[in-house]
Tab-separated table of C-alpha atoms (C1' of nucleotides) in Angstrom:
chain	number	residue	atom	x	y	z
A	19	UNK	CA	-116.312	91.078	-36.770
A	20	UNK	CA	-115.486	94.764	-36.444
A	21	UNK	CA	-111.902	95.818	-36.652
A	22	UNK	CA	-111.345	98.531	-34.092
A	23	UNK	CA	-108.269	100.118	-35.575
A	24	UNK	CA	-105.859	97.632	-34.084
A	25	UNK	CA	-103.191	99.316	-32.030
A	26	UNK	CA	-99.548	98.562	-32.783
A	27	UNK	CA	-97.860	96.286	-30.265
A	28	UNK	CA	-94.131	96.599	-29.658
A	29	UNK	CA	-91.754	95.342	-27.008
A	30	UNK	CA	-89.101	97.231	-25.045
A	31	UNK	CA	-86.358	95.919	-22.809
A	32	UNK	CA	-85.033	97.652	-19.706
A	33	UNK	CA	-81.540	96.183	-19.591
A	34	UNK	CA	-79.749	96.559	-16.267
A	35	UNK	CA	-76.056	96.138	-15.603
A	36	UNK	CA	-73.766	96.988	-12.741
A	37	UNK	CA	-70.861	99.311	-13.453
A	38	UNK	CA	-68.544	100.385	-10.662
A	39	UNK	CA	-71.102	99.782	-7.938
A	40	UNK	CA	-73.850	101.605	-9.793
A	41	UNK	CA	-77.030	100.091	-11.126
A	42	UNK	CA	-77.241	101.199	-14.738
A	43	UNK	CA	-79.774	101.063	-17.580
A	44	UNK	CA	-79.111	100.879	-21.297
A	45	UNK	CA	-80.549	103.922	-23.095
A	46	UNK	CA	-78.963	104.433	-26.525
A	47	UNK	CA	-79.969	107.439	-28.571
A	48	UNK	CA	-82.662	106.824	-31.159
A	49	UNK	CA	-81.577	106.632	-34.783
A	50	UNK	CA	-85.055	107.267	-36.196
A	51	UNK	CA	-88.084	109.481	-35.852
A	52	UNK	CA	-89.970	110.118	-33.666
A	53	UNK	CA	-87.764	111.277	-30.795
A	54	UNK	CA	-84.675	111.174	-33.024
A	55	UNK	CA	-81.417	111.401	-31.021
A	56	UNK	CA	-83.169	111.080	-27.679
A	57	UNK	CA	-82.154	108.318	-25.294
A	58	UNK	CA	-84.634	105.426	-25.263
A	59	UNK	CA	-85.057	101.806	-24.314
A	60	UNK	CA	-84.074	99.164	-26.818
A	61	UNK	CA	-86.988	97.393	-28.425
A	62	UNK	CA	-88.825	96.761	-31.616
A	63	UNK	CA	-91.657	95.099	-33.385
A	64	UNK	CA	-92.795	91.545	-32.949
A	65	UNK	CA	-91.957	89.298	-35.872
A	66	UNK	CA	-94.867	86.909	-35.911
A	67	UNK	CA	-93.120	84.684	-38.442
A	68	UNK	CA	-90.021	84.349	-36.318
A	69	UNK	CA	-90.984	84.910	-32.693
A	70	UNK	CA	-92.791	82.156	-30.817
A	71	UNK	CA	-94.137	84.707	-28.353
A	72	UNK	CA	-93.260	88.092	-26.863
A	73	UNK	CA	-90.617	86.534	-24.632
A	74	UNK	CA	-88.863	85.223	-27.719
A	75	UNK	CA	-89.176	88.627	-29.340
A	76	UNK	CA	-87.448	90.257	-26.362
A	77	UNK	CA	-84.702	87.620	-26.509
A	78	UNK	CA	-84.184	88.356	-30.186
A	79	UNK	CA	-83.889	92.083	-29.554
A	80	UNK	CA	-81.233	91.481	-26.899
A	81	UNK	CA	-79.365	89.092	-29.154
A	82	UNK	CA	-79.449	91.339	-32.235
A	83	UNK	CA	-78.863	94.715	-30.619
A	84	UNK	CA	-76.204	93.871	-28.065
A	85	UNK	CA	-75.322	90.276	-28.762
A	86	UNK	CA	-76.219	88.679	-25.438
A	87	UNK	CA	-78.180	85.630	-24.392
A	88	UNK	CA	-79.536	86.748	-21.055
A	89	UNK	CA	-80.316	84.311	-18.265
A	90	UNK	CA	-82.839	86.742	-16.800
A	91	UNK	CA	-85.822	88.141	-18.660
A	92	UNK	CA	-89.009	89.122	-16.874
A	93	UNK	CA	-92.202	90.709	-18.123
A	94	UNK	CA	-92.852	94.025	-16.391
A	95	UNK	CA	-96.100	95.429	-17.748
A	96	UNK	CA	-97.867	96.684	-20.836
A	97	UNK	CA	-97.837	100.434	-21.279
A	98	UNK	CA	-100.467	101.839	-23.569
A	99	UNK	CA	-102.453	104.873	-24.550
A	100	UNK	CA	-103.066	107.614	-27.033
A	101	UNK	CA	-100.446	110.036	-25.730
A	102	UNK	CA	-97.269	108.022	-25.409
A	103	UNK	CA	-96.485	108.072	-29.149
A	104	UNK	CA	-97.172	111.156	-31.304
A	105	UNK	CA	-98.259	108.839	-34.131
A	106	UNK	CA	-101.300	107.730	-32.163
A	107	UNK	CA	-102.641	105.006	-29.906
A	108	UNK	CA	-99.934	102.469	-29.142
A	109	UNK	CA	-98.922	99.765	-26.722
A	110	UNK	CA	-95.541	98.422	-25.682
A	111	UNK	CA	-94.755	95.419	-23.551
A	112	UNK	CA	-91.840	96.200	-21.237
A	113	UNK	CA	-89.364	93.518	-20.164
A	114	UNK	CA	-86.675	93.677	-17.513
A	115	UNK	CA	-83.330	92.057	-18.155
A	116	UNK	CA	-80.076	91.894	-16.311
A	117	UNK	CA	-76.547	90.944	-17.290
A	118	UNK	CA	-73.054	90.902	-15.954
A	119	UNK	CA	-71.107	93.838	-17.318
A	120	UNK	CA	-68.343	91.597	-18.695
A	121	UNK	CA	-70.822	90.160	-21.180
A	122	UNK	CA	-71.277	93.549	-22.741
A	123	UNK	CA	-68.787	94.793	-25.249
A	124	UNK	CA	-70.660	97.343	-27.313
A	125	UNK	CA	-72.606	100.402	-26.255
A	126	UNK	CA	-71.049	100.591	-22.822
A	127	UNK	CA	-71.291	104.362	-22.961
A	128	UNK	CA	-75.058	104.160	-23.383
A	129	UNK	CA	-75.555	102.896	-19.852
A	130	UNK	CA	-76.786	105.453	-17.311
A	131	UNK	CA	-76.830	105.105	-13.506
A	132	UNK	CA	-80.419	104.856	-12.293
A	133	UNK	CA	-79.808	107.718	-9.878
A	134	UNK	CA	-78.615	109.962	-12.666
A	135	UNK	CA	-80.834	109.290	-15.661
A	136	UNK	CA	-81.310	111.652	-18.586
A	137	UNK	CA	-84.154	114.009	-17.689
A	138	UNK	CA	-86.030	113.365	-20.905
A	139	UNK	CA	-86.429	109.983	-22.546
A	140	UNK	CA	-88.334	109.083	-25.696
A	141	UNK	CA	-92.011	108.107	-25.444
A	142	UNK	CA	-93.060	107.219	-21.871
A	143	UNK	CA	-89.756	105.471	-21.253
A	144	UNK	CA	-89.076	107.545	-18.139
A	145	UNK	CA	-92.115	106.048	-16.462
A	146	UNK	CA	-91.178	102.554	-17.623
A	147	UNK	CA	-87.625	102.833	-16.323
A	148	UNK	CA	-88.788	104.179	-12.951
A	149	UNK	CA	-91.237	101.330	-12.614
A	150	UNK	CA	-88.538	98.827	-13.563
A	151	UNK	CA	-86.089	100.231	-11.021
A	152	UNK	CA	-88.724	99.970	-8.326
A	153	UNK	CA	-89.361	96.357	-9.254
A	154	UNK	CA	-85.642	95.515	-9.263
A	155	UNK	CA	-85.022	97.195	-5.922
A	156	UNK	CA	-87.960	95.479	-4.319
A	157	UNK	CA	-87.232	92.061	-5.801
A	158	UNK	CA	-83.624	92.212	-4.669
A	159	UNK	CA	-84.885	92.292	-1.102
A	160	UNK	CA	-86.428	88.867	-1.121
A	161	UNK	CA	-84.905	86.912	-3.992
A	162	UNK	CA	-81.705	85.769	-5.607
A	163	UNK	CA	-82.087	88.288	-8.416
A	164	UNK	CA	-78.680	89.899	-7.739
A	165	UNK	CA	-77.021	86.531	-8.403
A	166	UNK	CA	-77.673	87.061	-12.105
A	167	UNK	CA	-75.039	89.762	-12.375
A	168	UNK	CA	-72.306	87.840	-10.551
A	169	UNK	CA	-69.285	86.371	-12.323
A	170	UNK	CA	-68.713	82.622	-12.032
A	171	UNK	CA	-66.588	83.024	-8.907
A	172	UNK	CA	-67.044	85.668	-6.232
A	173	UNK	CA	-66.572	86.409	-2.551
A	174	UNK	CA	-69.459	86.914	-0.145
A	175	UNK	CA	-68.413	90.513	0.343
A	176	UNK	CA	-68.652	91.090	-3.391
A	177	UNK	CA	-72.082	89.478	-3.432
A	178	UNK	CA	-73.156	91.696	-0.563
A	179	UNK	CA	-71.996	94.806	-2.437
A	180	UNK	CA	-74.114	93.782	-5.419
A	181	UNK	CA	-77.137	93.227	-3.207
A	182	UNK	CA	-76.610	96.629	-1.634
A	183	UNK	CA	-76.238	98.351	-4.966
A	184	UNK	CA	-79.382	96.783	-6.350
A	185	UNK	CA	-81.394	97.352	-3.202
A	186	UNK	CA	-80.143	100.889	-2.756
A	187	UNK	CA	-79.348	100.376	0.920
A	188	UNK	CA	-76.790	98.789	3.196
A	189	UNK	CA	-77.039	95.439	4.989
A	190	UNK	CA	-75.430	94.091	8.152
A	191	UNK	CA	-72.687	91.611	7.252
A	192	UNK	CA	-73.648	88.913	9.744
A	193	UNK	CA	-77.331	89.117	8.841
A	194	UNK	CA	-76.531	88.982	5.150
A	195	UNK	CA	-74.375	85.876	5.515
A	196	UNK	CA	-76.975	84.193	7.669
A	197	UNK	CA	-79.642	84.725	4.990
A	198	UNK	CA	-77.449	83.589	2.139
A	199	UNK	CA	-76.647	80.445	4.117
A	200	UNK	CA	-80.360	79.927	4.729
A	201	UNK	CA	-81.273	80.388	1.068
A	202	UNK	CA	-78.637	77.791	0.179
A	203	UNK	CA	-77.818	79.346	-3.173
A	204	UNK	CA	-74.002	79.423	-3.161
A	205	UNK	CA	-71.315	76.842	-2.558
A	206	UNK	CA	-67.596	77.331	-1.902
A	207	UNK	CA	-65.313	76.505	-4.807
A	208	UNK	CA	-62.431	75.665	-2.491
A	209	UNK	CA	-60.357	78.499	-3.902
A	210	UNK	CA	-59.500	81.777	-2.210
A	211	UNK	CA	-59.295	85.368	-3.453
A	212	UNK	CA	-55.836	86.764	-4.123
A	213	UNK	CA	-54.546	88.700	-1.105
A	214	UNK	CA	-51.783	90.281	-3.169
A	215	UNK	CA	-54.385	92.482	-4.804
A	216	UNK	CA	-56.218	93.645	-1.724
A	217	UNK	CA	-53.363	93.582	0.794
A	218	UNK	CA	-55.621	91.890	3.277
A	219	UNK	CA	-56.921	88.545	4.450
A	220	UNK	CA	-58.041	86.378	1.497
A	221	UNK	CA	-61.705	85.448	1.218
A	222	UNK	CA	-63.337	82.177	0.278
A	223	UNK	CA	-64.606	82.104	-3.308
A	224	UNK	CA	-68.132	80.905	-4.006
A	225	UNK	CA	-70.201	79.984	-7.038
A	226	UNK	CA	-73.940	79.945	-7.671
A	227	UNK	CA	-75.669	76.621	-7.082
A	228	UNK	CA	-78.344	77.058	-9.717
A	229	UNK	CA	-79.455	79.601	-12.278
A	230	UNK	CA	-83.120	79.818	-11.323
A	231	UNK	CA	-84.564	82.790	-9.487
A	232	UNK	CA	-85.315	81.813	-5.941
A	233	UNK	CA	-87.686	83.704	-3.677
A	234	UNK	CA	-87.649	83.817	0.069
A	235	UNK	CA	-90.782	82.333	1.532
A	236	UNK	CA	-92.843	85.166	2.840
A	237	UNK	CA	-95.951	83.039	3.117
A	238	UNK	CA	-95.673	83.852	6.742
A	239	UNK	CA	-97.170	87.308	6.584
A	240	UNK	CA	-100.712	86.252	7.330
A	241	UNK	CA	-101.131	82.537	7.386
A	242	UNK	CA	-100.889	79.467	9.536
B	17	UNK	CA	-90.636	100.861	-41.878
B	18	UNK	CA	-91.460	97.177	-42.248
B	19	UNK	CA	-94.807	95.970	-41.047
B	20	UNK	CA	-94.277	92.626	-39.402
B	21	UNK	CA	-97.809	91.290	-39.632
B	22	UNK	CA	-99.013	93.081	-36.568
B	23	UNK	CA	-100.492	90.705	-34.040
B	24	UNK	CA	-103.990	91.385	-32.748
B	25	UNK	CA	-104.116	92.719	-29.206
B	26	UNK	CA	-107.125	91.960	-27.027
B	27	UNK	CA	-107.856	92.248	-23.332
B	28	UNK	CA	-109.407	89.697	-20.976
B	29	UNK	CA	-110.639	90.103	-17.423
B	30	UNK	CA	-110.464	87.475	-14.704
B	31	UNK	CA	-113.371	88.610	-12.541
B	32	UNK	CA	-113.378	87.179	-9.022
B	33	UNK	CA	-116.283	87.130	-6.590
B	34	UNK	CA	-116.990	85.360	-3.333
B	35	UNK	CA	-120.044	83.132	-3.231
B	36	UNK	CA	-120.841	81.145	-0.104
B	37	UNK	CA	-117.259	81.129	1.117
B	38	UNK	CA	-115.880	80.097	-2.238
B	39	UNK	CA	-113.597	82.148	-4.438
B	40	UNK	CA	-115.218	82.122	-7.874
B	41	UNK	CA	-114.320	83.248	-11.399
B	42	UNK	CA	-116.658	84.434	-14.133
B	43	UNK	CA	-116.484	82.133	-17.174
B	44	UNK	CA	-119.538	82.524	-19.428
B	45	UNK	CA	-119.850	80.293	-22.472
B	46	UNK	CA	-118.651	81.818	-25.721
B	47	UNK	CA	-121.308	82.947	-28.191
B	48	UNK	CA	-118.959	82.988	-31.176
B	49	UNK	CA	-116.323	80.993	-32.943
B	50	UNK	CA	-113.697	79.891	-32.225
B	51	UNK	CA	-114.336	77.823	-29.098
B	52	UNK	CA	-118.110	78.327	-29.469
B	53	UNK	CA	-120.028	77.295	-26.329
B	54	UNK	CA	-116.892	76.793	-24.280
B	55	UNK	CA	-116.441	78.687	-21.026
B	56	UNK	CA	-114.037	81.604	-21.359
B	57	UNK	CA	-112.928	84.825	-19.731
B	58	UNK	CA	-114.783	87.989	-20.620
B	59	UNK	CA	-112.865	90.359	-22.820
B	60	UNK	CA	-112.724	92.005	-26.165
B	61	UNK	CA	-110.960	94.273	-28.534
B	62	UNK	CA	-109.493	97.627	-27.683
B	63	UNK	CA	-111.440	100.550	-29.100
B	64	UNK	CA	-108.729	103.030	-29.836
B	65	UNK	CA	-111.293	105.769	-30.492
B	66	UNK	CA	-112.977	105.272	-27.150
B	67	UNK	CA	-110.452	103.783	-24.730
B	68	UNK	CA	-107.783	106.002	-23.241
B	69	UNK	CA	-105.618	102.964	-22.561
B	70	UNK	CA	-105.933	99.233	-21.854
B	71	UNK	CA	-107.070	99.910	-18.305
B	72	UNK	CA	-109.982	101.900	-19.671
B	73	UNK	CA	-110.739	99.122	-22.126
B	74	UNK	CA	-110.966	96.609	-19.282
B	75	UNK	CA	-113.232	98.976	-17.361
B	76	UNK	CA	-115.495	99.286	-20.393
B	77	UNK	CA	-115.723	95.521	-20.779
B	78	UNK	CA	-116.748	95.147	-17.128
B	79	UNK	CA	-119.287	97.939	-17.447
B	80	UNK	CA	-120.836	96.668	-20.673
B	81	UNK	CA	-120.835	92.946	-20.004
B	82	UNK	CA	-121.886	92.841	-16.366
B	83	UNK	CA	-122.718	96.397	-15.511
B	84	UNK	CA	-120.238	97.061	-12.730
B	85	UNK	CA	-117.785	99.814	-11.923
B	86	UNK	CA	-115.093	97.890	-10.105
B	87	UNK	CA	-112.883	99.501	-7.484
B	88	UNK	CA	-110.179	96.922	-8.144
B	89	UNK	CA	-108.564	96.306	-11.505
B	90	UNK	CA	-105.000	95.115	-11.798
B	91	UNK	CA	-102.915	94.178	-14.805
B	92	UNK	CA	-101.761	90.569	-14.609
B	93	UNK	CA	-99.671	89.841	-17.695
B	94	UNK	CA	-99.663	89.656	-21.461
B	95	UNK	CA	-100.179	86.196	-22.889
B	96	UNK	CA	-99.050	85.685	-26.440
B	97	UNK	CA	-97.998	83.197	-29.068
B	98	UNK	CA	-98.835	81.339	-32.188
B	99	UNK	CA	-100.692	78.465	-30.549
B	100	UNK	CA	-103.213	80.077	-28.221
B	101	UNK	CA	-105.670	81.043	-30.973
B	102	UNK	CA	-106.321	78.759	-33.979
B	103	UNK	CA	-106.543	81.841	-36.175
B	104	UNK	CA	-102.852	82.568	-35.651
B	105	UNK	CA	-100.390	84.612	-33.640
B	106	UNK	CA	-102.214	86.643	-31.008
B	107	UNK	CA	-101.759	88.474	-27.736
B	108	UNK	CA	-104.138	89.209	-24.894
B	109	UNK	CA	-103.588	91.411	-21.886
B	110	UNK	CA	-105.110	89.783	-18.802
B	111	UNK	CA	-106.559	91.875	-15.981
B	112	UNK	CA	-107.682	90.766	-12.529
B	113	UNK	CA	-110.793	92.268	-11.027
B	114	UNK	CA	-112.760	91.674	-7.865
B	115	UNK	CA	-116.254	92.615	-6.747
B	116	UNK	CA	-118.664	92.043	-3.953
B	117	UNK	CA	-121.238	89.494	-5.000
B	118	UNK	CA	-124.144	91.828	-4.206
B	119	UNK	CA	-123.031	94.070	-7.055
B	120	UNK	CA	-123.636	91.298	-9.513
B	121	UNK	CA	-127.133	90.639	-10.775
B	122	UNK	CA	-126.660	88.940	-14.119
B	123	UNK	CA	-124.694	85.846	-15.016
B	124	UNK	CA	-124.414	84.568	-11.475
B	125	UNK	CA	-124.574	81.019	-12.794
B	126	UNK	CA	-121.462	81.606	-14.881
B	127	UNK	CA	-119.250	81.842	-11.819
B	128	UNK	CA	-117.156	78.760	-11.016
B	129	UNK	CA	-115.299	78.014	-7.777
B	130	UNK	CA	-111.556	78.151	-8.372
B	131	UNK	CA	-111.163	74.686	-6.891
B	132	UNK	CA	-113.704	73.250	-9.303
B	133	UNK	CA	-113.120	74.898	-12.649
B	134	UNK	CA	-114.268	73.504	-15.994
B	135	UNK	CA	-111.527	71.234	-17.250
B	136	UNK	CA	-111.367	72.875	-20.632
B	137	UNK	CA	-111.511	76.599	-21.237
B	138	UNK	CA	-111.266	78.488	-24.507
B	139	UNK	CA	-107.843	79.610	-25.785
B	140	UNK	CA	-105.171	79.530	-23.040
B	141	UNK	CA	-107.647	80.774	-20.458
B	142	UNK	CA	-106.945	77.855	-18.139
B	143	UNK	CA	-103.359	79.017	-17.751
B	144	UNK	CA	-104.468	82.629	-17.280
B	145	UNK	CA	-106.984	81.729	-14.586
B	146	UNK	CA	-104.481	79.571	-12.721
B	147	UNK	CA	-101.958	82.368	-12.797
B	148	UNK	CA	-104.573	84.843	-11.592
B	149	UNK	CA	-105.630	82.598	-8.706
B	150	UNK	CA	-102.019	82.264	-7.648
B	151	UNK	CA	-101.614	86.036	-7.688
B	152	UNK	CA	-104.818	86.585	-5.696
B	153	UNK	CA	-103.897	83.970	-3.099
B	154	UNK	CA	-100.417	85.361	-2.690
B	155	UNK	CA	-101.494	88.993	-2.607
B	156	UNK	CA	-104.128	88.271	0.026
B	157	UNK	CA	-101.339	87.255	2.361
B	158	UNK	CA	-99.737	90.635	2.613
B	159	UNK	CA	-102.272	93.210	1.480
B	160	UNK	CA	-105.751	94.556	1.974
B	161	UNK	CA	-106.956	92.984	-1.261
B	162	UNK	CA	-109.753	91.011	0.492
B	163	UNK	CA	-111.230	94.315	1.678
B	164	UNK	CA	-112.485	94.906	-1.861
B	165	UNK	CA	-115.140	92.227	-1.578
B	166	UNK	CA	-116.491	93.352	1.800
B	167	UNK	CA	-119.861	95.066	2.196
B	168	UNK	CA	-119.922	98.523	3.779
B	169	UNK	CA	-120.286	97.096	7.293
B	170	UNK	CA	-118.836	93.826	8.539
B	171	UNK	CA	-117.518	92.041	11.622
B	172	UNK	CA	-113.892	91.075	12.064
B	173	UNK	CA	-114.872	87.410	11.966
B	174	UNK	CA	-116.514	87.939	8.574
B	175	UNK	CA	-113.408	89.727	7.357
B	176	UNK	CA	-111.286	86.849	8.589
B	177	UNK	CA	-113.440	84.359	6.710
B	178	UNK	CA	-112.942	86.324	3.502
B	179	UNK	CA	-109.189	86.432	4.050
B	180	UNK	CA	-109.188	82.694	4.643
B	181	UNK	CA	-111.247	81.975	1.552
B	182	UNK	CA	-109.026	84.086	-0.657
B	183	UNK	CA	-105.812	82.778	0.848
B	184	UNK	CA	-106.996	79.190	0.797
B	185	UNK	CA	-105.880	78.560	4.374
B	186	UNK	CA	-106.907	79.264	7.952
B	187	UNK	CA	-105.544	81.946	10.280
B	188	UNK	CA	-105.334	82.198	14.061
B	189	UNK	CA	-107.935	84.656	15.318
B	190	UNK	CA	-105.686	86.571	17.702
B	191	UNK	CA	-102.923	86.882	15.131
B	192	UNK	CA	-105.374	88.030	12.476
B	193	UNK	CA	-106.819	90.756	14.684
B	194	UNK	CA	-103.375	91.895	15.718
B	195	UNK	CA	-102.376	92.332	12.067
B	196	UNK	CA	-105.549	94.104	11.074
B	197	UNK	CA	-105.051	96.484	13.973
B	198	UNK	CA	-101.473	97.062	12.856
B	199	UNK	CA	-102.456	97.724	9.246
B	200	UNK	CA	-104.965	100.300	10.496
B	201	UNK	CA	-107.420	99.720	7.675
B	202	UNK	CA	-110.744	99.389	9.496
B	203	UNK	CA	-112.582	101.512	12.028
B	204	UNK	CA	-115.562	100.601	14.242
B	205	UNK	CA	-118.875	102.062	13.165
B	206	UNK	CA	-120.182	102.005	16.718
B	207	UNK	CA	-122.938	99.578	15.765
B	208	UNK	CA	-123.125	95.900	16.659
B	209	UNK	CA	-124.187	92.808	14.717
B	210	UNK	CA	-127.656	91.448	15.440
B	211	UNK	CA	-127.478	88.650	18.013
B	212	UNK	CA	-131.034	87.572	17.209
B	213	UNK	CA	-129.733	86.077	13.984
B	214	UNK	CA	-126.770	84.201	15.342
B	215	UNK	CA	-128.013	83.373	18.835
B	216	UNK	CA	-124.730	84.420	20.270
B	217	UNK	CA	-122.744	87.369	21.508
B	218	UNK	CA	-122.977	90.320	19.105
B	219	UNK	CA	-119.818	91.542	17.388
B	220	UNK	CA	-118.620	95.055	16.726
B	221	UNK	CA	-119.230	96.238	13.167
B	222	UNK	CA	-116.408	97.830	11.206
B	223	UNK	CA	-115.967	99.725	7.969
B	224	UNK	CA	-113.027	100.194	5.657
B	225	UNK	CA	-110.952	103.312	6.254
B	226	UNK	CA	-109.929	103.841	2.640
B	227	UNK	CA	-110.382	102.229	-0.737
B	228	UNK	CA	-106.750	101.998	-1.727
B	229	UNK	CA	-104.854	98.722	-1.765
B	230	UNK	CA	-102.438	98.690	1.125
B	231	UNK	CA	-99.431	96.398	1.339
B	232	UNK	CA	-97.697	95.227	4.433
B	233	UNK	CA	-94.126	96.412	4.569
B	234	UNK	CA	-91.925	93.473	3.874
B	235	UNK	CA	-88.939	95.649	3.178
B	236	UNK	CA	-87.477	93.881	6.114
B	237	UNK	CA	-86.485	90.701	4.361
B	238	UNK	CA	-82.973	91.793	3.588
B	239	UNK	CA	-82.325	95.358	4.542
B	240	UNK	CA	-81.281	97.604	7.352
C	13	DA	C1'	-46.849	95.562	15.332
C	14	DT	C1'	-50.384	97.840	12.331
C	15	DA	C1'	-53.859	98.168	8.947
C	16	DA	C1'	-57.445	96.098	6.542
C	17	DT	C1'	-60.818	92.975	5.532
C	18	DA	C1'	-62.807	88.019	6.465
C	19	DG	C1'	-65.637	85.541	9.215
C	20	DT	C1'	-68.314	84.319	13.488
C	21	DG	C1'	-70.743	84.798	18.117
C	22	DT	C1'	-74.123	86.878	20.951
C	23	DC	C1'	-77.552	89.941	22.473
C	24	DT	C1'	-81.959	92.549	21.776
C	25	DT	C1'	-86.114	93.569	19.442
C	26	DT	C1'	-89.706	92.351	16.563
C	27	DT	C1'	-92.987	89.260	14.664
C	28	DA	C1'	-95.613	85.052	14.085
C	29	DG	C1'	-98.181	81.385	15.828
C	30	DA	C1'	-100.431	78.483	19.375
C	31	DC	C1'	-103.272	78.304	23.045
C	32	DA	C1'	-105.858	79.797	27.082
C	33	DT	C1'	-108.928	82.887	29.282
C	34	DT	C1'	-112.580	86.171	29.901
C	35	DA	C1'	-116.881	88.524	28.088
C	36	DT	C1'	-121.597	88.809	26.374
C	37	DA	C1'	-125.328	87.486	23.909
C	38	DT	C1'	-129.423	83.737	23.313
C	39	DT	C1'	-132.314	79.852	24.776
D	28	DA	C1'	-127.123	77.167	33.682
D	29	DA	C1'	-125.610	75.809	29.000
D	30	DT	C1'	-123.962	77.052	24.595
D	31	DA	C1'	-121.890	79.675	21.116
D	32	DT	C1'	-119.118	83.155	19.509
D	33	DA	C1'	-116.544	87.721	20.587
D	34	DA	C1'	-112.485	89.615	22.193
D	35	DT	C1'	-108.133	89.682	24.476
D	36	DG	C1'	-103.953	87.995	27.119
D	37	DT	C1'	-99.826	85.225	27.420
D	38	DC	C1'	-96.323	82.179	26.182
D	39	DT	C1'	-93.014	80.274	22.800
D	40	DA	C1'	-90.399	80.111	18.695
D	41	DA	C1'	-88.468	82.187	14.796
D	42	DA	C1'	-86.495	85.963	12.488
D	43	DA	C1'	-84.220	90.478	11.888
D	44	DG	C1'	-80.956	93.695	13.251
D	45	DA	C1'	-77.071	95.695	15.916
D	46	DC	C1'	-72.703	95.156	17.575
D	47	DA	C1'	-68.569	93.105	19.160
D	48	DC	C1'	-65.082	89.895	18.808
D	49	DT	C1'	-61.649	86.743	16.588
D	50	DA	C1'	-58.851	85.349	12.325
D	51	DT	C1'	-55.619	85.927	8.565
D	52	DT	C1'	-53.286	88.322	5.112
D	53	DA	C1'	-49.884	92.261	3.656
D	54	DT	C1'	-46.442	95.755	4.691
DNA sequence: ATAATAGTGTCTTTTAGACATTATATT
DNA sequence: AATATAATGTCTAAAAGACACTATTAT
């Protein structure tokens, strides 16, 4: 069986977090060649001894590099070709992940707002990040994806702000609450927010009902 | 830089075609070990000398194995792990493709209806095919994907049948025509179908306006 | 009382789906 | 005329969006 110069397969993770109402991506500067000192996605090689599959490899990278166990990890796409790495033909499998900012203690300064990214990233990481942002924005429209960056307790207004930040647009309050009620993904904790902080009427606190990603049924686009 | 026993990267193509109102997948029997004689997806190694990227590799496989230049080729996902190939840790990038049955001359007998697949496929190809069918069914609901298997001229009823086959459900005629009109993806050729064949009222013939995949805007699920 | 945000009610527009009606071909 | 399918019209129900109104806290 001919060996066709097997290309190297790596994985990269586009890690999103919300900071001060901005959707941000982790892009620490590279410590090695090529693209030394340029901002890049976190990633690495697959350890076939250790990693059950690529998903496990991505989990390991997140655990080792920033010390988190993420509840959300989704395969984006494989990016490949002769040009993306100066060393030759290569392929990288990009994952999207998402955490609450309070779970991050190191490398906070390496997060960039998606609307103000560094102009040049290592490899083809600019294309990967743009693709990932598009996916996140779109998926926020019809799923419970934004729930993954909420703390354990939150108000509906806070949840709405997160949805708006991730979607990149504003939503009507009544419509938003109607949909959240319909999705049936949050339940009241019985507690209220502290009015002393906001100088205004306290809001009911809610918590997530489950940790799975839930999609709105859109099977209604062209079916009976 | 440590070499972590680089996994082998291959590509596989889930090729769909419509035969007699059934959505079918190409699964020829394997000519080599492992899984000799078992039905499997078509695929192969990446030729880093020849292939610009994985997309080009998938195109080459389709061209060489069944002699088609497909207008539709979409990356599905990377499937990986230690268990899927008895020879060890491996990864394959699955693509979805779709052709009109008239473009296929060889291997017609190797197509299986998706509702009546062989129980056992080589590697993890059962899982890949199921995933691909799900994607096709779902994407048919809100896009012009079914247009890719239409001949150059067709009636709206024929188009509806193809949509129904690919979606796996029936649609109301009036609603279907309303949506197609809205999408603005077909135009009348001016010609009519031959009533001598059907013994009934002739139908207007249409042709596709463009060859790009068009999605319905569903940005309305949770936005302003 | 005033400011500020929480929370809900109601109206309009859009879209989907079901069903009925008319039109045009063949035998 | 009878039959079969093409093509369109109309009604209803569900959903999305806009906007206004009421409620509850602090100062």
